[in-house]
Amino acid sequence: MKDFIIATLFLFPTFIWAQQFLDCGLLTDVDGNRYETVRLGKQCWMRSNLRATHYADGQAIDPADGQSAHGYYFPNGDSTIVGRYGLLYTWLTAMRDHLTSEEVPSGVQGVCPDGWHLPSNFEWMNLEDYLGYKDEYRCGSDVNNVARAMASPTDWDTDIVGMLQPCCIVEDVSGNNVAHMDVLPAGLCFMGYYGYGTECGFWTASDGSPETSPIHRFYAPNATVEINCTPKEAGASVRCVKDE
């Protein structure tokens, strides 16, 4: 009995660590793609980028042709890496032409699976605030320094040239991803592919202007997650949040 108690106490931290990823369960989209999830604060997030080529009701999403504001692109134009990096959707495709939302939760299912939604700008900000005010996720004393906590320790171009901020994503990749969001540099697409290996951006369900929408952008030399208004016909990544 004593040995059982000792073994249980020894394994308890591992159980707690594993439970963090089981709280939201595994997510399967309409195409059969499976995604691990993580609970951070009051939100459950996908741990990898969406790669569905159909909406939840089975309607097909066509590849983007560069002429319309609908469709998806392969990251860096390479179909062989979709399994790792997901797809880059245009904003109208991610929204499924839904009205914009600043609400928490957004109420916009868009391209997300049933029971999940495209997060609003404020939902992304709430996530970043949650991480920034916890010592275990924040880098240094600045509450905005949370990019490393979400960025994967792999795939980022650590030889990037430029002004590196203290606590930036590539300063010490061994310390990345303590929040287990596994953010990868899938790049973006607008009048061509760019940023693969050095950056990525995530659509929100919010509006910046008739022509643009905010993305939350991770850039290798930066310690913070930027909010950039991006043309709606651009291709960017999607993470979904569970309806709760």
PDB file of C-alpha atoms in Angstrom:
ATOM      1  CA  MET A   1       0.000   0.000   0.000  1.00  0.00           C
ATOM      2  CA  LYS A   2       2.844   2.384   0.870  1.00  0.00           C
ATOM      3  CA  ASP A   3       4.507   1.691  -2.491  1.00  0.00           C
ATOM      4  CA  PHE A   4       1.215   2.441  -4.277  1.00  0.00           C
ATOM      5  CA  ILE A   5       0.868   5.791  -2.507  1.00  0.00           C
ATOM      6  CA  ILE A   6       4.450   6.769  -3.340  1.00  0.00           C
ATOM      7  CA  ALA A   7       3.968   5.797  -6.986  1.00  0.00           C
ATOM      8  CA  THR A   8       0.724   7.774  -7.160  1.00  0.00           C
ATOM      9  CA  LEU A   9       2.362  10.885  -5.711  1.00  0.00           C
ATOM     10  CA  PHE A  10       5.244  10.509  -8.148  1.00  0.00           C
ATOM     11  CA  LEU A  11       2.914  10.329 -11.133  1.00  0.00           C
ATOM     12  CA  PHE A  12       0.540  13.070  -9.960  1.00  0.00           C
ATOM     13  CA  PRO A  13       2.459  15.993 -11.594  1.00  0.00           C
ATOM     14  CA  THR A  14       2.500  14.089 -14.889  1.00  0.00           C
ATOM     15  CA  PHE A  15      -1.251  13.538 -14.599  1.00  0.00           C
ATOM     16  CA  ILE A  16      -1.830  17.264 -14.010  1.00  0.00           C
ATOM     17  CA  TRP A  17       0.354  18.152 -17.020  1.00  0.00           C
ATOM     18  CA  ALA A  18      -1.502  15.673 -19.242  1.00  0.00           C
ATOM     19  CA  GLN A  19      -4.890  16.826 -17.976  1.00  0.00           C
ATOM     20  CA  GLN A  20      -4.223  20.300 -19.377  1.00  0.00           C
ATOM     21  CA  PHE A  21      -4.473  18.812 -22.866  1.00  0.00           C
ATOM     22  CA  LEU A  22      -7.433  16.548 -22.101  1.00  0.00           C
ATOM     23  CA  ASP A  23      -9.715  19.245 -20.701  1.00  0.00           C
ATOM     24  CA  CYS A  24     -10.995  20.142 -24.178  1.00  0.00           C
ATOM     25  CA  GLY A  25     -10.592  16.721 -25.779  1.00  0.00           C
ATOM     26  CA  LEU A  26      -9.517  15.920 -29.324  1.00  0.00           C
ATOM     27  CA  LEU A  27     -11.233  17.906 -32.073  1.00  0.00           C
ATOM     28  CA  THR A  28     -12.103  16.283 -35.419  1.00  0.00           C
ATOM     29  CA  ASP A  29     -13.191  18.426 -38.359  1.00  0.00           C
ATOM     30  CA  VAL A  30     -15.585  17.456 -41.145  1.00  0.00           C
ATOM     31  CA  ASP A  31     -12.686  16.152 -43.272  1.00  0.00           C
ATOM     32  CA  GLY A  32     -11.510  13.831 -40.503  1.00  0.00           C
ATOM     33  CA  ASN A  33      -8.490  15.920 -39.535  1.00  0.00           C
ATOM     34  CA  ARG A  34      -7.738  15.691 -35.811  1.00  0.00           C
ATOM     35  CA  TYR A  35      -6.433  18.480 -33.593  1.00  0.00           C
ATOM     36  CA  GLU A  36      -5.123  18.495 -30.053  1.00  0.00           C
ATOM     37  CA  THR A  37      -6.504  21.256 -27.862  1.00  0.00           C
ATOM     38  CA  VAL A  38      -5.402  23.211 -24.805  1.00  0.00           C
ATOM     39  CA  ARG A  39      -7.280  25.117 -22.116  1.00  0.00           C
ATOM     40  CA  LEU A  40      -5.789  28.489 -21.230  1.00  0.00           C
ATOM     41  CA  GLY A  41      -7.813  30.429 -18.701  1.00  0.00           C
ATOM     42  CA  LYS A  42     -11.481  30.188 -19.647  1.00  0.00           C
ATOM     43  CA  GLN A  43     -10.774  29.369 -23.302  1.00  0.00           C
ATOM     44  CA  CYS A  44     -10.135  26.102 -25.137  1.00  0.00           C
ATOM     45  CA  TRP A  45      -7.945  26.582 -28.223  1.00  0.00           C
ATOM     46  CA  MET A  46      -6.821  24.368 -31.077  1.00  0.00           C
ATOM     47  CA  ARG A  47      -3.109  23.554 -30.801  1.00  0.00           C
ATOM     48  CA  SER A  48      -2.552  23.504 -34.561  1.00  0.00           C
ATOM     49  CA  ASN A  49      -3.778  25.426 -37.580  1.00  0.00           C
ATOM     50  CA  LEU A  50      -7.035  24.521 -39.275  1.00  0.00           C
ATOM     51  CA  ARG A  51      -6.670  22.566 -42.520  1.00  0.00           C
ATOM     52  CA  ALA A  52     -10.271  21.749 -43.463  1.00  0.00           C
ATOM     53  CA  THR A  53     -11.221  22.058 -47.138  1.00  0.00           C
ATOM     54  CA  HIS A  54     -14.948  21.902 -46.334  1.00  0.00           C
ATOM     55  CA  TYR A  55     -17.221  23.861 -44.055  1.00  0.00           C
ATOM     56  CA  ALA A  56     -18.836  21.943 -41.185  1.00  0.00           C
ATOM     57  CA  ASP A  57     -21.959  21.248 -43.270  1.00  0.00           C
ATOM     58  CA  GLY A  58     -19.870  19.618 -46.003  1.00  0.00           C
ATOM     59  CA  GLN A  59     -19.816  22.492 -48.502  1.00  0.00           C
ATOM     60  CA  ALA A  60     -16.492  22.490 -50.333  1.00  0.00           C
ATOM     61  CA  ILE A  61     -14.037  25.365 -50.073  1.00  0.00           C
ATOM     62  CA  ASP A  62     -12.245  25.972 -53.362  1.00  0.00           C
ATOM     63  CA  PRO A  63      -8.549  26.805 -53.609  1.00  0.00           C
ATOM     64  CA  ALA A  64      -7.966  30.532 -54.048  1.00  0.00           C
ATOM     65  CA  ASP A  65      -7.345  31.645 -57.613  1.00  0.00           C
ATOM     66  CA  GLY A  66      -5.838  35.034 -56.798  1.00  0.00           C
ATOM     67  CA  GLN A  67      -8.766  36.795 -58.491  1.00  0.00           C
ATOM     68  CA  SER A  68     -11.466  36.594 -55.807  1.00  0.00           C
ATOM     69  CA  ALA A  69     -11.475  37.164 -52.053  1.00  0.00           C
ATOM     70  CA  HIS A  70     -12.524  33.577 -51.340  1.00  0.00           C
ATOM     71  CA  GLY A  71     -10.662  30.320 -51.007  1.00  0.00           C
ATOM     72  CA  TYR A  72      -7.497  28.973 -49.403  1.00  0.00           C
ATOM     73  CA  TYR A  73      -3.790  28.812 -50.202  1.00  0.00           C
ATOM     74  CA  PHE A  74      -1.202  26.187 -49.364  1.00  0.00           C
ATOM     75  CA  PRO A  75       1.444  27.529 -46.951  1.00  0.00           C
ATOM     76  CA  ASN A  76       4.375  28.750 -49.038  1.00  0.00           C
ATOM     77  CA  GLY A  77       2.517  27.292 -52.038  1.00  0.00           C
ATOM     78  CA  ASP A  78       3.426  23.755 -50.941  1.00  0.00           C
ATOM     79  CA  SER A  79       0.602  21.212 -50.575  1.00  0.00           C
ATOM     80  CA  THR A  80       2.933  18.685 -48.915  1.00  0.00           C
ATOM     81  CA  ILE A  81       3.260  20.730 -45.698  1.00  0.00           C
ATOM     82  CA  VAL A  82      -0.432  21.327 -45.036  1.00  0.00           C
ATOM     83  CA  GLY A  83      -0.517  18.535 -42.456  1.00  0.00           C
ATOM     84  CA  ARG A  84       1.940  20.460 -40.309  1.00  0.00           C
ATOM     85  CA  TYR A  85       1.150  24.102 -41.091  1.00  0.00           C
ATOM     86  CA  GLY A  86      -2.533  24.030 -41.981  1.00  0.00           C
ATOM     87  CA  LEU A  87      -4.062  26.148 -44.746  1.00  0.00           C
ATOM     88  CA  LEU A  88      -4.032  29.894 -45.355  1.00  0.00           C
ATOM     89  CA  TYR A  89      -7.621  31.103 -45.748  1.00  0.00           C
ATOM     90  CA  THR A  90      -8.889  34.421 -47.017  1.00  0.00           C
ATOM     91  CA  TRP A  91     -10.854  36.396 -44.435  1.00  0.00           C
ATOM     92  CA  LEU A  92     -14.221  36.017 -46.195  1.00  0.00           C
ATOM     93  CA  THR A  93     -13.656  32.260 -46.367  1.00  0.00           C
ATOM     94  CA  ALA A  94     -12.683  32.089 -42.693  1.00  0.00           C
ATOM     95  CA  MET A  95     -15.822  34.091 -41.849  1.00  0.00           C
ATOM     96  CA  ARG A  96     -18.063  32.298 -44.352  1.00  0.00           C
ATOM     97  CA  ASP A  97     -19.339  35.790 -45.187  1.00  0.00           C
ATOM     98  CA  HIS A  98     -20.688  36.226 -41.628  1.00  0.00           C
ATOM     99  CA  LEU A  99     -21.095  39.698 -40.137  1.00  0.00           C
ATOM    100  CA  THR A 100     -18.105  40.867 -38.130  1.00  0.00           C
ATOM    101  CA  SER A 101     -17.997  40.537 -34.366  1.00  0.00           C
ATOM    102  CA  GLU A 102     -16.116  42.093 -31.454  1.00  0.00           C
ATOM    103  CA  GLU A 103     -17.971  39.897 -28.958  1.00  0.00           C
ATOM    104  CA  VAL A 104     -16.507  37.385 -26.510  1.00  0.00           C
ATOM    105  CA  PRO A 105     -17.239  34.747 -27.704  1.00  0.00           C
ATOM    106  CA  SER A 106     -17.534  35.996 -31.264  1.00  0.00           C
ATOM    107  CA  GLY A 107     -20.543  33.873 -32.245  1.00  0.00           C
ATOM    108  CA  VAL A 108     -19.009  33.366 -35.710  1.00  0.00           C
ATOM    109  CA  GLN A 109     -18.562  29.705 -36.622  1.00  0.00           C
ATOM    110  CA  GLY A 110     -17.207  30.518 -40.060  1.00  0.00           C
ATOM    111  CA  VAL A 111     -14.817  27.842 -41.268  1.00  0.00           C
ATOM    112  CA  CYS A 112     -14.535  26.225 -37.825  1.00  0.00           C
ATOM    113  CA  PRO A 113     -15.950  22.797 -36.931  1.00  0.00           C
ATOM    114  CA  ASP A 114     -19.299  22.468 -35.166  1.00  0.00           C
ATOM    115  CA  GLY A 115     -19.058  23.566 -31.539  1.00  0.00           C
ATOM    116  CA  TRP A 116     -16.119  25.867 -32.276  1.00  0.00           C
ATOM    117  CA  HIS A 117     -15.811  29.437 -33.571  1.00  0.00           C
ATOM    118  CA  LEU A 118     -13.464  31.961 -35.143  1.00  0.00           C
ATOM    119  CA  PRO A 119     -12.186  34.124 -32.279  1.00  0.00           C
ATOM    120  CA  SER A 120     -12.775  37.857 -32.270  1.00  0.00           C
ATOM    121  CA  ASN A 121      -9.954  40.342 -31.885  1.00  0.00           C
ATOM    122  CA  PHE A 122     -10.846  40.639 -28.189  1.00  0.00           C
ATOM    123  CA  GLU A 123     -10.702  36.867 -27.681  1.00  0.00           C
ATOM    124  CA  TRP A 124      -7.136  36.853 -28.975  1.00  0.00           C
ATOM    125  CA  MET A 125      -6.357  39.831 -26.739  1.00  0.00           C
ATOM    126  CA  ASN A 126      -7.877  38.044 -23.745  1.00  0.00           C
ATOM    127  CA  LEU A 127      -5.605  35.060 -24.403  1.00  0.00           C
ATOM    128  CA  GLU A 128      -2.527  37.264 -24.619  1.00  0.00           C
ATOM    129  CA  ASP A 129      -3.518  39.151 -21.453  1.00  0.00           C
ATOM    130  CA  TYR A 130      -4.060  35.886 -19.593  1.00  0.00           C
ATOM    131  CA  LEU A 131      -0.542  34.744 -20.507  1.00  0.00           C
ATOM    132  CA  GLY A 132       1.048  38.134 -19.917  1.00  0.00           C
ATOM    133  CA  TYR A 133      -0.070  38.378 -16.306  1.00  0.00           C
ATOM    134  CA  LYS A 134       1.288  34.973 -15.331  1.00  0.00           C
ATOM    135  CA  ASP A 135       4.989  34.618 -14.524  1.00  0.00           C
ATOM    136  CA  GLU A 136       5.225  31.151 -16.021  1.00  0.00           C
ATOM    137  CA  TYR A 137       4.197  32.385 -19.474  1.00  0.00           C
ATOM    138  CA  ARG A 138       5.537  35.933 -19.655  1.00  0.00           C
ATOM    139  CA  CYS A 139       9.151  36.545 -20.642  1.00  0.00           C
ATOM    140  CA  GLY A 140      10.715  39.220 -18.444  1.00  0.00           C
ATOM    141  CA  SER A 141       8.630  41.904 -16.770  1.00  0.00           C
ATOM    142  CA  ASP A 142       6.711  43.203 -19.797  1.00  0.00           C
ATOM    143  CA  VAL A 143       3.175  41.749 -19.847  1.00  0.00           C
ATOM    144  CA  ASN A 144       3.191  41.983 -23.649  1.00  0.00           C
ATOM    145  CA  ASN A 145       6.104  39.542 -24.018  1.00  0.00           C
ATOM    146  CA  VAL A 146       4.085  36.383 -24.694  1.00  0.00           C
ATOM    147  CA  ALA A 147       5.024  35.405 -28.264  1.00  0.00           C
ATOM    148  CA  ARG A 148       7.645  32.902 -27.080  1.00  0.00           C
ATOM    149  CA  ALA A 149       5.126  31.247 -24.753  1.00  0.00           C
ATOM    150  CA  MET A 150       2.981  30.336 -27.761  1.00  0.00           C
ATOM    151  CA  ALA A 151       5.642  29.799 -30.449  1.00  0.00           C
ATOM    152  CA  SER A 152       6.858  26.308 -31.273  1.00  0.00           C
ATOM    153  CA  PRO A 153      10.529  25.611 -30.455  1.00  0.00           C
ATOM    154  CA  THR A 154      11.033  24.257 -33.991  1.00  0.00           C
ATOM    155  CA  ASP A 155      10.751  25.483 -37.601  1.00  0.00           C
ATOM    156  CA  TRP A 156      11.547  29.149 -36.888  1.00  0.00           C
ATOM    157  CA  ASP A 157      14.500  30.606 -38.793  1.00  0.00           C
ATOM    158  CA  THR A 158      17.003  31.183 -36.001  1.00  0.00           C
ATOM    159  CA  ASP A 159      19.517  32.699 -38.455  1.00  0.00           C
ATOM    160  CA  ILE A 160      17.228  35.624 -39.234  1.00  0.00           C
ATOM    161  CA  VAL A 161      19.071  38.911 -39.700  1.00  0.00           C
ATOM    162  CA  GLY A 162      17.743  42.049 -38.071  1.00  0.00           C
ATOM    163  CA  MET A 163      17.087  43.741 -34.781  1.00  0.00           C
ATOM    164  CA  LEU A 164      16.097  41.049 -32.282  1.00  0.00           C
ATOM    165  CA  GLN A 165      14.043  42.185 -29.320  1.00  0.00           C
ATOM    166  CA  PRO A 166      14.910  40.787 -25.884  1.00  0.00           C
ATOM    167  CA  CYS A 167      12.639  37.794 -25.227  1.00  0.00           C
ATOM    168  CA  CYS A 168      11.924  37.414 -28.950  1.00  0.00           C
ATOM    169  CA  ILE A 169      10.732  34.115 -30.416  1.00  0.00           C
ATOM    170  CA  VAL A 170      14.177  33.067 -31.681  1.00  0.00           C
ATOM    171  CA  GLU A 171      16.289  34.386 -28.792  1.00  0.00           C
ATOM    172  CA  ASP A 172      16.308  30.947 -27.144  1.00  0.00           C
ATOM    173  CA  VAL A 173      13.897  28.516 -28.777  1.00  0.00           C
ATOM    174  CA  SER A 174      14.474  25.934 -26.041  1.00  0.00           C
ATOM    175  CA  GLY A 175      12.316  28.124 -23.800  1.00  0.00           C
ATOM    176  CA  ASN A 176       9.452  28.431 -26.287  1.00  0.00           C
ATOM    177  CA  ASN A 177       5.908  27.041 -26.168  1.00  0.00           C
ATOM    178  CA  VAL A 178       5.287  26.866 -22.418  1.00  0.00           C
ATOM    179  CA  ALA A 179       1.616  27.616 -23.219  1.00  0.00           C
ATOM    180  CA  HIS A 180       1.521  24.649 -25.651  1.00  0.00           C
ATOM    181  CA  MET A 181      -0.071  26.597 -28.522  1.00  0.00           C
ATOM    182  CA  ASP A 182       2.554  25.284 -30.980  1.00  0.00           C
ATOM    183  CA  VAL A 183       2.487  28.367 -33.220  1.00  0.00           C
ATOM    184  CA  LEU A 184       4.488  27.713 -36.404  1.00  0.00           C
ATOM    185  CA  PRO A 185       5.801  30.187 -39.024  1.00  0.00           C
ATOM    186  CA  ALA A 186       3.396  29.237 -41.804  1.00  0.00           C
ATOM    187  CA  GLY A 187       3.865  32.601 -43.526  1.00  0.00           C
ATOM    188  CA  LEU A 188       1.172  34.629 -45.276  1.00  0.00           C
ATOM    189  CA  CYS A 189      -0.050  35.111 -48.823  1.00  0.00           C
ATOM    190  CA  PHE A 190      -0.816  38.438 -50.468  1.00  0.00           C
ATOM    191  CA  MET A 191       0.269  39.048 -54.043  1.00  0.00           C
ATOM    192  CA  GLY A 192       2.630  36.142 -53.474  1.00  0.00           C
ATOM    193  CA  TYR A 193       3.867  34.074 -50.551  1.00  0.00           C
ATOM    194  CA  TYR A 194       6.060  35.609 -47.877  1.00  0.00           C
ATOM    195  CA  GLY A 195       7.245  35.081 -44.315  1.00  0.00           C
ATOM    196  CA  TYR A 196       7.482  31.279 -44.340  1.00  0.00           C
ATOM    197  CA  GLY A 197       9.912  30.369 -41.561  1.00  0.00           C
ATOM    198  CA  THR A 198       9.826  33.820 -39.979  1.00  0.00           C
ATOM    199  CA  GLU A 199       6.192  34.788 -39.341  1.00  0.00           C
ATOM    200  CA  CYS A 200       2.525  33.877 -39.358  1.00  0.00           C
ATOM    201  CA  GLY A 201      -0.801  35.597 -38.788  1.00  0.00           C
ATOM    202  CA  PHE A 202      -4.176  34.503 -37.454  1.00  0.00           C
ATOM    203  CA  TRP A 203      -7.495  35.885 -38.646  1.00  0.00           C
ATOM    204  CA  THR A 204     -10.032  37.327 -36.250  1.00  0.00           C
ATOM    205  CA  ALA A 205     -13.801  37.631 -36.648  1.00  0.00           C
ATOM    206  CA  SER A 206     -13.428  41.399 -36.292  1.00  0.00           C
ATOM    207  CA  ASP A 207     -13.313  44.191 -38.842  1.00  0.00           C
ATOM    208  CA  GLY A 208     -10.547  46.730 -39.358  1.00  0.00           C
ATOM    209  CA  SER A 209     -12.105  48.543 -42.313  1.00  0.00           C
ATOM    210  CA  PRO A 210     -14.124  47.608 -45.409  1.00  0.00           C
ATOM    211  CA  GLU A 211     -10.883  46.322 -46.930  1.00  0.00           C
ATOM    212  CA  THR A 212      -8.968  44.932 -43.932  1.00  0.00           C
ATOM    213  CA  SER A 213      -9.290  42.784 -40.839  1.00  0.00           C
ATOM    214  CA  PRO A 214      -6.967  42.431 -37.830  1.00  0.00           C
ATOM    215  CA  ILE A 215      -4.590  39.506 -37.716  1.00  0.00           C
ATOM    216  CA  HIS A 216      -2.553  38.568 -34.676  1.00  0.00           C
ATOM    217  CA  ARG A 217       0.931  38.293 -36.089  1.00  0.00           C
ATOM    218  CA  PHE A 218       3.924  36.382 -34.755  1.00  0.00           C
ATOM    219  CA  TYR A 219       7.291  37.530 -36.133  1.00  0.00           C
ATOM    220  CA  ALA A 220      10.561  35.795 -35.265  1.00  0.00           C
ATOM    221  CA  PRO A 221      12.487  38.897 -34.029  1.00  0.00           C
ATOM    222  CA  ASN A 222       9.576  40.112 -31.867  1.00  0.00           C
ATOM    223  CA  ALA A 223       8.728  39.380 -28.244  1.00  0.00           C
ATOM    224  CA  THR A 224       5.145  40.578 -28.619  1.00  0.00           C
ATOM    225  CA  VAL A 225       2.202  39.508 -30.753  1.00  0.00           C
ATOM    226  CA  GLU A 226       1.367  42.340 -33.139  1.00  0.00           C
ATOM    227  CA  ILE A 227      -2.120  43.287 -34.312  1.00  0.00           C
ATOM    228  CA  ASN A 228      -1.897  44.191 -37.993  1.00  0.00           C
ATOM    229  CA  CYS A 229      -4.753  45.192 -40.294  1.00  0.00           C
ATOM    230  CA  THR A 230      -4.416  42.944 -43.340  1.00  0.00           C
ATOM    231  CA  PRO A 231      -6.241  42.909 -46.698  1.00  0.00           C
ATOM    232  CA  LYS A 232      -9.200  40.542 -46.521  1.00  0.00           C
ATOM    233  CA  GLU A 233      -8.161  38.759 -49.709  1.00  0.00           C
ATOM    234  CA  ALA A 234      -4.836  37.752 -48.110  1.00  0.00           C
ATOM    235  CA  GLY A 235      -4.222  34.196 -46.917  1.00  0.00           C
ATOM    236  CA  ALA A 236      -3.653  33.729 -43.177  1.00  0.00           C
ATOM    237  CA  SER A 237      -3.931  30.944 -40.617  1.00  0.00           C
ATOM    238  CA  VAL A 238      -6.955  30.067 -38.480  1.00  0.00           C
ATOM    239  CA  ARG A 239      -7.206  28.814 -34.899  1.00  0.00           C
ATOM    240  CA  CYS A 240     -10.648  28.033 -33.520  1.00  0.00           C
ATOM    241  CA  VAL A 241     -11.964  28.392 -29.963  1.00  0.00           C
ATOM    242  CA  LYS A 242     -14.483  26.059 -28.344  1.00  0.00           C
ATOM    243  CA  ASP A 243     -18.029  27.313 -27.743  1.00  0.00           C
ATOM    244  CA  GLU A 244     -18.581  27.324 -23.987  1.00  0.00           C
TER     245      GLU A 244
END
